[in-house]
CSV table of C-alpha atoms and ligand atoms in Angstrom, one decimal:
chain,number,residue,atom,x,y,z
A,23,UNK,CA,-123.1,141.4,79.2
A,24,UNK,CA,-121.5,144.8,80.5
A,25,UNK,CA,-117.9,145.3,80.3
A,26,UNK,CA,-116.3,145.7,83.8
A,27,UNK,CA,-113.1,147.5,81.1
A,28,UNK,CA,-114.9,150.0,79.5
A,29,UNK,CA,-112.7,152.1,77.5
A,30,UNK,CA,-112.8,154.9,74.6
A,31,UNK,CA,-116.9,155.2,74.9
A,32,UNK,CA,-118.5,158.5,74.8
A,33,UNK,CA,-117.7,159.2,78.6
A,34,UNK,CA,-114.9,160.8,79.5
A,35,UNK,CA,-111.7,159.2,80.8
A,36,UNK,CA,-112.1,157.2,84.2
A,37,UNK,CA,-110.2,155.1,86.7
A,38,UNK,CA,-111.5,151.4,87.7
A,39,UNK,CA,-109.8,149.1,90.2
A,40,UNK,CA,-108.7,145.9,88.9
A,41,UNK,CA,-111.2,143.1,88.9
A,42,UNK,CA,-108.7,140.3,88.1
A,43,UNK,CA,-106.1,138.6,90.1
A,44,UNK,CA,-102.4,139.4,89.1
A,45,UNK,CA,-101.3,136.0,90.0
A,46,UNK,CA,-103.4,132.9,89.0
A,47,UNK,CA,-103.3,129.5,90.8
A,48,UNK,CA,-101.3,131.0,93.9
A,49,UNK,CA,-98.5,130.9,91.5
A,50,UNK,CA,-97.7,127.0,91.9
A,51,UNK,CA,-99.1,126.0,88.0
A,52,UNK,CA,-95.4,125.9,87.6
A,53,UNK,CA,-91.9,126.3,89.4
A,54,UNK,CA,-90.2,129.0,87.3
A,55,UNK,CA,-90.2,132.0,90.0
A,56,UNK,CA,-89.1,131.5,93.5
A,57,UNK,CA,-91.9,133.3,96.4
A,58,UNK,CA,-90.2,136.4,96.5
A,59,UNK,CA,-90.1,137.0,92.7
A,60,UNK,CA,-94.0,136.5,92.3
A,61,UNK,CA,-94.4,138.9,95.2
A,62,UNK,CA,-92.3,141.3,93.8
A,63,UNK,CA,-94.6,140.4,90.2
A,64,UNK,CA,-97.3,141.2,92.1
A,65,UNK,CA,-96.9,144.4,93.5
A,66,UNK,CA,-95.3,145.7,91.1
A,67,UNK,CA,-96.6,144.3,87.6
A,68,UNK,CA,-93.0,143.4,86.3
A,69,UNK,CA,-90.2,141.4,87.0
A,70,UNK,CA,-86.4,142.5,86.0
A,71,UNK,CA,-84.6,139.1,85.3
A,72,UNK,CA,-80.8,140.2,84.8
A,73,UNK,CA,-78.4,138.0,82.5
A,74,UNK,CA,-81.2,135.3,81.8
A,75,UNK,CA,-79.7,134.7,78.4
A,76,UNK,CA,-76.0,134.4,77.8
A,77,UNK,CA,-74.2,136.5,75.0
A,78,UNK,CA,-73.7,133.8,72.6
A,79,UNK,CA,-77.6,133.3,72.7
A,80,UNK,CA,-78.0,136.4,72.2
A,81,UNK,CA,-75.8,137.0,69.5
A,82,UNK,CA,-78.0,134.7,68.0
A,83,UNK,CA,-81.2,136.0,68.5
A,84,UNK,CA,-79.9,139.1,66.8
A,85,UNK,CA,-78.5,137.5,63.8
A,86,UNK,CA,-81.6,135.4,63.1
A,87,UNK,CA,-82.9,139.3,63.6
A,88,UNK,CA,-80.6,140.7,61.2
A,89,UNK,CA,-81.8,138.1,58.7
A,90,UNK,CA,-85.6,139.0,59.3
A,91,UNK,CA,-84.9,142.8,58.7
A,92,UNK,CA,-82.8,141.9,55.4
A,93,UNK,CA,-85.5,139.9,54.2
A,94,UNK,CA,-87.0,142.4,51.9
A,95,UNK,CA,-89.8,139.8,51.4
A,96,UNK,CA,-90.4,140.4,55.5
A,97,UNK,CA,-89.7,144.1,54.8
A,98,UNK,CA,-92.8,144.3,52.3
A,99,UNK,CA,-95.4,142.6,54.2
A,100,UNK,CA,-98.0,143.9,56.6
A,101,UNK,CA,-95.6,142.5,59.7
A,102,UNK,CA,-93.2,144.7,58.8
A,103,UNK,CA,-94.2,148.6,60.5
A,104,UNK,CA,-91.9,151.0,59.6
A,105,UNK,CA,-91.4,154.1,62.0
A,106,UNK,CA,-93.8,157.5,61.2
A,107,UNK,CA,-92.7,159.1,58.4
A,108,UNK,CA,-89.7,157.0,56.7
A,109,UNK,CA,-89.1,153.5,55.8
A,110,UNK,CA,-86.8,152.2,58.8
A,111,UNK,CA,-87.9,149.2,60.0
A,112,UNK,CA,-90.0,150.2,63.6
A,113,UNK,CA,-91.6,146.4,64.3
A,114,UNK,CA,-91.8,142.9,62.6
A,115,UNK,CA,-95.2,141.5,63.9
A,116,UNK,CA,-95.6,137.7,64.3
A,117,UNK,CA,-91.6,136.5,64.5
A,118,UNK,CA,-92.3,133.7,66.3
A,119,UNK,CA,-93.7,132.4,63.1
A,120,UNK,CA,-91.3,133.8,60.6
A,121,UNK,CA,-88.4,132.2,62.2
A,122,UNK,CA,-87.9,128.7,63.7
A,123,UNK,CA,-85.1,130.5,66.3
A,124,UNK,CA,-87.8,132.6,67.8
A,125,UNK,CA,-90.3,130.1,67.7
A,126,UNK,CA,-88.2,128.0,70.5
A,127,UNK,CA,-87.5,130.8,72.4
A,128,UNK,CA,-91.0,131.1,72.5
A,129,UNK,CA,-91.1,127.5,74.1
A,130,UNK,CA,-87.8,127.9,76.3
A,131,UNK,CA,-89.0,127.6,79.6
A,132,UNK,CA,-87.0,130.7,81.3
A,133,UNK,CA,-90.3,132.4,79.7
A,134,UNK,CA,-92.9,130.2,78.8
A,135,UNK,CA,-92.5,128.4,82.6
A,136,UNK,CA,-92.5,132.0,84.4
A,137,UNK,CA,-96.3,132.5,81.7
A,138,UNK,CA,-97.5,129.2,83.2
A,139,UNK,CA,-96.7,129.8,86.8
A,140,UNK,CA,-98.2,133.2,86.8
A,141,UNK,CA,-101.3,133.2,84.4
A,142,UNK,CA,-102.1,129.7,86.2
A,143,UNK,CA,-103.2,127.3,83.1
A,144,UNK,CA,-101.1,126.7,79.7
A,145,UNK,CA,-100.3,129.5,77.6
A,146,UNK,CA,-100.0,130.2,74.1
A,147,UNK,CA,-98.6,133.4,72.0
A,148,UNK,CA,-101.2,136.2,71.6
A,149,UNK,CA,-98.6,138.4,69.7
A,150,UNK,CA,-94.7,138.7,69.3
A,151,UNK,CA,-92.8,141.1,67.4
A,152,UNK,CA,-89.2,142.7,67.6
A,153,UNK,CA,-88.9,146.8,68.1
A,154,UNK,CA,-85.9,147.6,66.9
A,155,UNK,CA,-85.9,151.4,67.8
A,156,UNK,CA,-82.6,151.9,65.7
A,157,UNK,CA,-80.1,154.7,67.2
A,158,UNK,CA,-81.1,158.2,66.4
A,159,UNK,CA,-84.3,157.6,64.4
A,160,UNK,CA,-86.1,154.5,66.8
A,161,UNK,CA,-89.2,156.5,67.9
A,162,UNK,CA,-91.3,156.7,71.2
A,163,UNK,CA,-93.9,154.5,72.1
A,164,UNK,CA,-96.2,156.5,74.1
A,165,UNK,CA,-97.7,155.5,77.8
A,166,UNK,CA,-100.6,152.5,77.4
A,167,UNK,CA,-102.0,149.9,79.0
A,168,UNK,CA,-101.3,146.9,76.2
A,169,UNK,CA,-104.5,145.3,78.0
A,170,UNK,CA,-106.6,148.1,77.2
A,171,UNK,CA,-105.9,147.2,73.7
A,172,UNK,CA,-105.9,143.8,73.7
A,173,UNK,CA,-109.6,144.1,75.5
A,174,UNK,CA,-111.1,146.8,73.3
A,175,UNK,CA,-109.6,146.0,69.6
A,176,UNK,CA,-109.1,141.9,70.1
A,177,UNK,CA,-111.4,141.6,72.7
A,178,UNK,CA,-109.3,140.1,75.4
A,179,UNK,CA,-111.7,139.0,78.1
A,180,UNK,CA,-109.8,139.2,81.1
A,181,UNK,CA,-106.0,140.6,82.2
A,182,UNK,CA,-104.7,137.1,82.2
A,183,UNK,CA,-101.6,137.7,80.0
A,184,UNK,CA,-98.3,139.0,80.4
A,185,UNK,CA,-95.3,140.0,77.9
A,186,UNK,CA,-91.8,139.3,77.9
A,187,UNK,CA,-89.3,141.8,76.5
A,188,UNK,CA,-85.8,139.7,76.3
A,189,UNK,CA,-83.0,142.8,75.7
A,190,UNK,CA,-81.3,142.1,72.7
A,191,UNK,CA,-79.2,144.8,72.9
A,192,UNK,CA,-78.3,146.9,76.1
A,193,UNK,CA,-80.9,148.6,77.4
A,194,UNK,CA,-79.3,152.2,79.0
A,195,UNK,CA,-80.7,155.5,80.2
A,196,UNK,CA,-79.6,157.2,76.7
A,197,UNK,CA,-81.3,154.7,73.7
A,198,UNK,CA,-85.3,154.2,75.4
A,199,UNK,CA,-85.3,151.9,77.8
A,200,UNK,CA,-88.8,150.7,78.8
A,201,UNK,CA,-90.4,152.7,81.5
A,202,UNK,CA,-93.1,151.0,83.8
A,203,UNK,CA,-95.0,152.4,86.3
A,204,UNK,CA,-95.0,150.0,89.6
A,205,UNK,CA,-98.5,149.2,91.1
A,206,UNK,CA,-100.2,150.4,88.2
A,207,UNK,CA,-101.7,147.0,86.4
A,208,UNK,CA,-104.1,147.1,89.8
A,209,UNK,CA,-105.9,150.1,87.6
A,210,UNK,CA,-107.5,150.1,84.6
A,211,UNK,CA,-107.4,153.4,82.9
A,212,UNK,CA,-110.6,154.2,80.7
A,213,UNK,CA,-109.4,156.3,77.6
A,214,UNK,CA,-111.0,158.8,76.0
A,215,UNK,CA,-112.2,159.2,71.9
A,216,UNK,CA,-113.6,156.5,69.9
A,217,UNK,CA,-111.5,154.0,68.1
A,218,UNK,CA,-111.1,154.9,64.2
A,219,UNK,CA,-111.4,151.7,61.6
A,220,UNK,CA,-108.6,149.4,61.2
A,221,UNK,CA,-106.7,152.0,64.1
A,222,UNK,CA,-103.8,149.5,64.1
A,223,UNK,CA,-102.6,151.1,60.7
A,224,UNK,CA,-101.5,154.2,62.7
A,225,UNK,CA,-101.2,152.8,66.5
A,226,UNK,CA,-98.2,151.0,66.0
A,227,UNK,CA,-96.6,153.8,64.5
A,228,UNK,CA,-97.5,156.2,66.7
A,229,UNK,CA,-100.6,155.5,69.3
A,230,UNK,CA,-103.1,158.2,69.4
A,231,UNK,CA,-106.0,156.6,70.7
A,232,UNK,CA,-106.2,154.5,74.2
A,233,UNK,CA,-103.9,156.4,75.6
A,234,UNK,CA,-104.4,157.5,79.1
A,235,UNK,CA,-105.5,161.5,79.8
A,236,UNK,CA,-102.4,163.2,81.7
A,237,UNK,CA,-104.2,163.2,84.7
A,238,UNK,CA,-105.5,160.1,85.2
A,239,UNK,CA,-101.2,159.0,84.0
A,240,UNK,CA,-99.9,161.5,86.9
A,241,UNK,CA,-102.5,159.6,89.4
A,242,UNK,CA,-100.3,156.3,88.8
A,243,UNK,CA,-97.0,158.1,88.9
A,244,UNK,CA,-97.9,160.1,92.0
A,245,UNK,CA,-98.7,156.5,93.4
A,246,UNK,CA,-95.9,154.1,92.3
A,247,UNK,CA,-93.3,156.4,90.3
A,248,UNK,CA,-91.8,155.4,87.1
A,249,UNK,CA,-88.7,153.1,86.6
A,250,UNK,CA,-86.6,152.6,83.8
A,251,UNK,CA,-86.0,149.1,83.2
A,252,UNK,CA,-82.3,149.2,82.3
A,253,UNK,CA,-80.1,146.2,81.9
A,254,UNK,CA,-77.7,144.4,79.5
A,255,UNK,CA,-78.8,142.4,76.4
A,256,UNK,CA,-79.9,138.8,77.8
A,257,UNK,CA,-82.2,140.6,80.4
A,258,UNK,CA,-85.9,140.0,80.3
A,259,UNK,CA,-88.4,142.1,81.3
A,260,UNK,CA,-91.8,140.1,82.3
A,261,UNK,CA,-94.6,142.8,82.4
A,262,UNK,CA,-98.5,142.4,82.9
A,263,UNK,CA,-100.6,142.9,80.3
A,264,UNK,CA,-102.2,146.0,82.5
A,265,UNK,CA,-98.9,147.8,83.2
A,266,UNK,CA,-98.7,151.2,82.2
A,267,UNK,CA,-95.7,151.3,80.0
A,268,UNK,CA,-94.0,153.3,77.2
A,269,UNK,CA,-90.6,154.1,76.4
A,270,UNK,CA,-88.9,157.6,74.1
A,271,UNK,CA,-87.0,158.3,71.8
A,272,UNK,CA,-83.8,157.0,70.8
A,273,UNK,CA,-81.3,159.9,70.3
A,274,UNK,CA,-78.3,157.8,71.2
A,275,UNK,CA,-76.1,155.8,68.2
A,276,UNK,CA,-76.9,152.5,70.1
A,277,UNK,CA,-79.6,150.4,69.0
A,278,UNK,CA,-82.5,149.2,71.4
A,279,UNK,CA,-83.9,146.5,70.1
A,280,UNK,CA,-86.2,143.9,71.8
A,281,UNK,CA,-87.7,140.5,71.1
A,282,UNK,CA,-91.3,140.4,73.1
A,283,UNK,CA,-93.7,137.5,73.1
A,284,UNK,CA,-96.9,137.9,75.0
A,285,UNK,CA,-98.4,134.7,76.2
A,286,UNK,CA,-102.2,134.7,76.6
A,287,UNK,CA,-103.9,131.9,79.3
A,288,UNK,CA,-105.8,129.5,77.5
A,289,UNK,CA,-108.5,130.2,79.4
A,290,UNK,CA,-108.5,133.8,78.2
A,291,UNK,CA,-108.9,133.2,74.3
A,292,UNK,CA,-110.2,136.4,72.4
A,293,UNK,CA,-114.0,136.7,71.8
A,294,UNK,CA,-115.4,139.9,69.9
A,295,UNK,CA,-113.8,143.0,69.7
A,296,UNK,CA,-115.8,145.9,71.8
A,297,UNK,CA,-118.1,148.2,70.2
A,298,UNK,CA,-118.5,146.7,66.6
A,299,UNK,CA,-115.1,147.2,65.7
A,300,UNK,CA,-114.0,145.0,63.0
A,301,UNK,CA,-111.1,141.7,64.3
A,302,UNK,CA,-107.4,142.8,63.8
A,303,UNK,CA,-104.9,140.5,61.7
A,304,UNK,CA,-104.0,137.6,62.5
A,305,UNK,CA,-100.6,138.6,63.0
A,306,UNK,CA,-101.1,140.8,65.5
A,307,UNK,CA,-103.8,138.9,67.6
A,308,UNK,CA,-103.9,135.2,67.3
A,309,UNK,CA,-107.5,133.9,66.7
A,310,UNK,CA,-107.3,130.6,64.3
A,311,UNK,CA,-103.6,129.8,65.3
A,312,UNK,CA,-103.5,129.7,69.0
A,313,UNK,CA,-101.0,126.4,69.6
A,314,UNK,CA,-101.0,126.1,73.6
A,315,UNK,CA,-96.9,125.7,74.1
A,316,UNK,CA,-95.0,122.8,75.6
A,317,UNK,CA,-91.4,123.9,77.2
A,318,UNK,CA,-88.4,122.8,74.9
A,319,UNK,CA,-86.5,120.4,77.0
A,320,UNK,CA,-84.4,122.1,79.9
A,321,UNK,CA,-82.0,124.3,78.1
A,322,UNK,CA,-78.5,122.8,79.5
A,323,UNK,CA,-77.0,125.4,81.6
B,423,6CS,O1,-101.6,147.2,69.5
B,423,6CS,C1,-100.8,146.4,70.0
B,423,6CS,O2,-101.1,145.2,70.2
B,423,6CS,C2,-99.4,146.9,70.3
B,423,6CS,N1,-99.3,148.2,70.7
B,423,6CS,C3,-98.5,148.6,71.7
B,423,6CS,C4,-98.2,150.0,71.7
B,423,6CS,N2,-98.0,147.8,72.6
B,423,6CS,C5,-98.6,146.4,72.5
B,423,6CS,C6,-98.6,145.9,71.1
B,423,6CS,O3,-97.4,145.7,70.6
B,424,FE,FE1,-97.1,148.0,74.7
């Protein structure tokens, strides 16, 4: 069956218009969003939520944090990506399952409500993992499409899947924040170069390959710009799964460390990976484990 994504083939880089609705089910599978915060989903391909957590939840989303990153049973297994070149902790793939904490907020329905209202259908997690990007040596994470990933190397049929980045720390100009660019999940972005065996071994250190070409990047900024999704620790940032992101550098002392779960639609479950490339981990795509979620009872406010 052709692939209306193709990406990283031996043609050159190429811009297709989205095939795939941004919002499923008019947006009334559930009642997380009001109208005018799925509009502004729509159009844009993110959704700032200020303050949705309060400190003290916080403080213990990092601490349960702080006990993964201690672990040095964590530290040593294939979850744990450290940055390029040294042994700081970069990622911890597949938290949800390492600790009960992050499992329910996984199932809190300030997220997994806002998945079900907007991919239409119950959800379940394709991936979670913290970045930590720890002041002064937290790396960049250069500009991708997470969908053209998840399509190519998983084989994620369709862009019906969206991530949630939940600030654990502030989130300023000066340590990294996220950078989006507005409008551009309504374009898919075909990379150039093919995909190297098990590429995840270097991508999520530092991602070479399904990257867009500069021009084809300046296209979408000329378009939409780029904002900088700033905002204090309990924020979450709900981003489609074609919305090109990527965030630099951290040469500040301050931390920027994020929790991010990306809920998949059940009715988008992973078939083959594209051009005969081999199925990642498990911990980075789910395959076997995919648990569709029910909301933990309303949190009390
Ligand atoms: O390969 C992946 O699944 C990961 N890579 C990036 C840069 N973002 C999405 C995801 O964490
Ligand atoms: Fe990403």
């Amino acid at each position: 069956m052709n692939d209306i994504y193709p990406s990283r083939t031996d043609r050159g880089s190429a811009i297709i218009a989205r095939q795939d609705p941004v919002i499923y089910g008019d947006g009334q599978y559930a009642q997380a969003l009001d109208t005018a915060q799925v509009k502004s989903y729509e159009n844009d391909g993110f959704l700032v939520m200020k303050n949705l957590f309060s400190a003290e939840e916080v403080a213990a989303l990092v601490d349960e944090v702080k006990h993964l990153t201690n672990d040095s049973d964590i530290a040593s297994m294939p979850e744990a990506i450290s940055e390029p070149g040294s042994d700081i902790v970069r990622s911890v793939f597949r938290v949800h399952d390492l600790s009960e904490r992050i499992n329910e907020l996984a199932r809190d329905p300030r997220l997994l409500d806002v998945a079900r209202q907007i991919l239409g259908s119950e959800v379940y997690i394709h991936q979670s993992r913290v970045n930590f990007k720890p002041g002064f040596k937290g790396k960049e994470f250069y500009w991708h499409s997470d969908f053209e990933t998840w399509h190519v190397e998983d084989g994620m049929p369709a862009m019906r899947a969206l991530s949630c980045s939940i600030l654990l720390t502030d989130n300023n100009a000066c340590n990294g924040p996220l950078m989006l660019v507005p409008g551009s999940h309504t374009q898919f972005i075909s990379c150039e170069g093919e995909t190297p065996d098990e590429h995840y071994k270097a991508s999520l250190k530092k991602q070479e390959f399904g990257v867009p070409d500069p021009l084809s990047l300046s296209m979408l900024v000329d378009q939409g710009g780029i904002e900088a999704a700033t905002g204090a620790a309990g924020t979450v940032i709900f981003f489609d799964c074609n919305t090109m992101h990527a965030s630099s550098g951290n040469l500040s002392p301050w931390a920027r460390s994020n929790v991010f779960m990306v809920y998949n639609s059940v009715e988008n479950m992973l078939s083959t990976p594209k051009y005969g490339l081999a199925p990642r981990p498990e911990y980075l795509a789910t395959r076997e484990n995919a648990t569709v979620l029910t909301p933990l009872e309303a949190v009390e406010a």
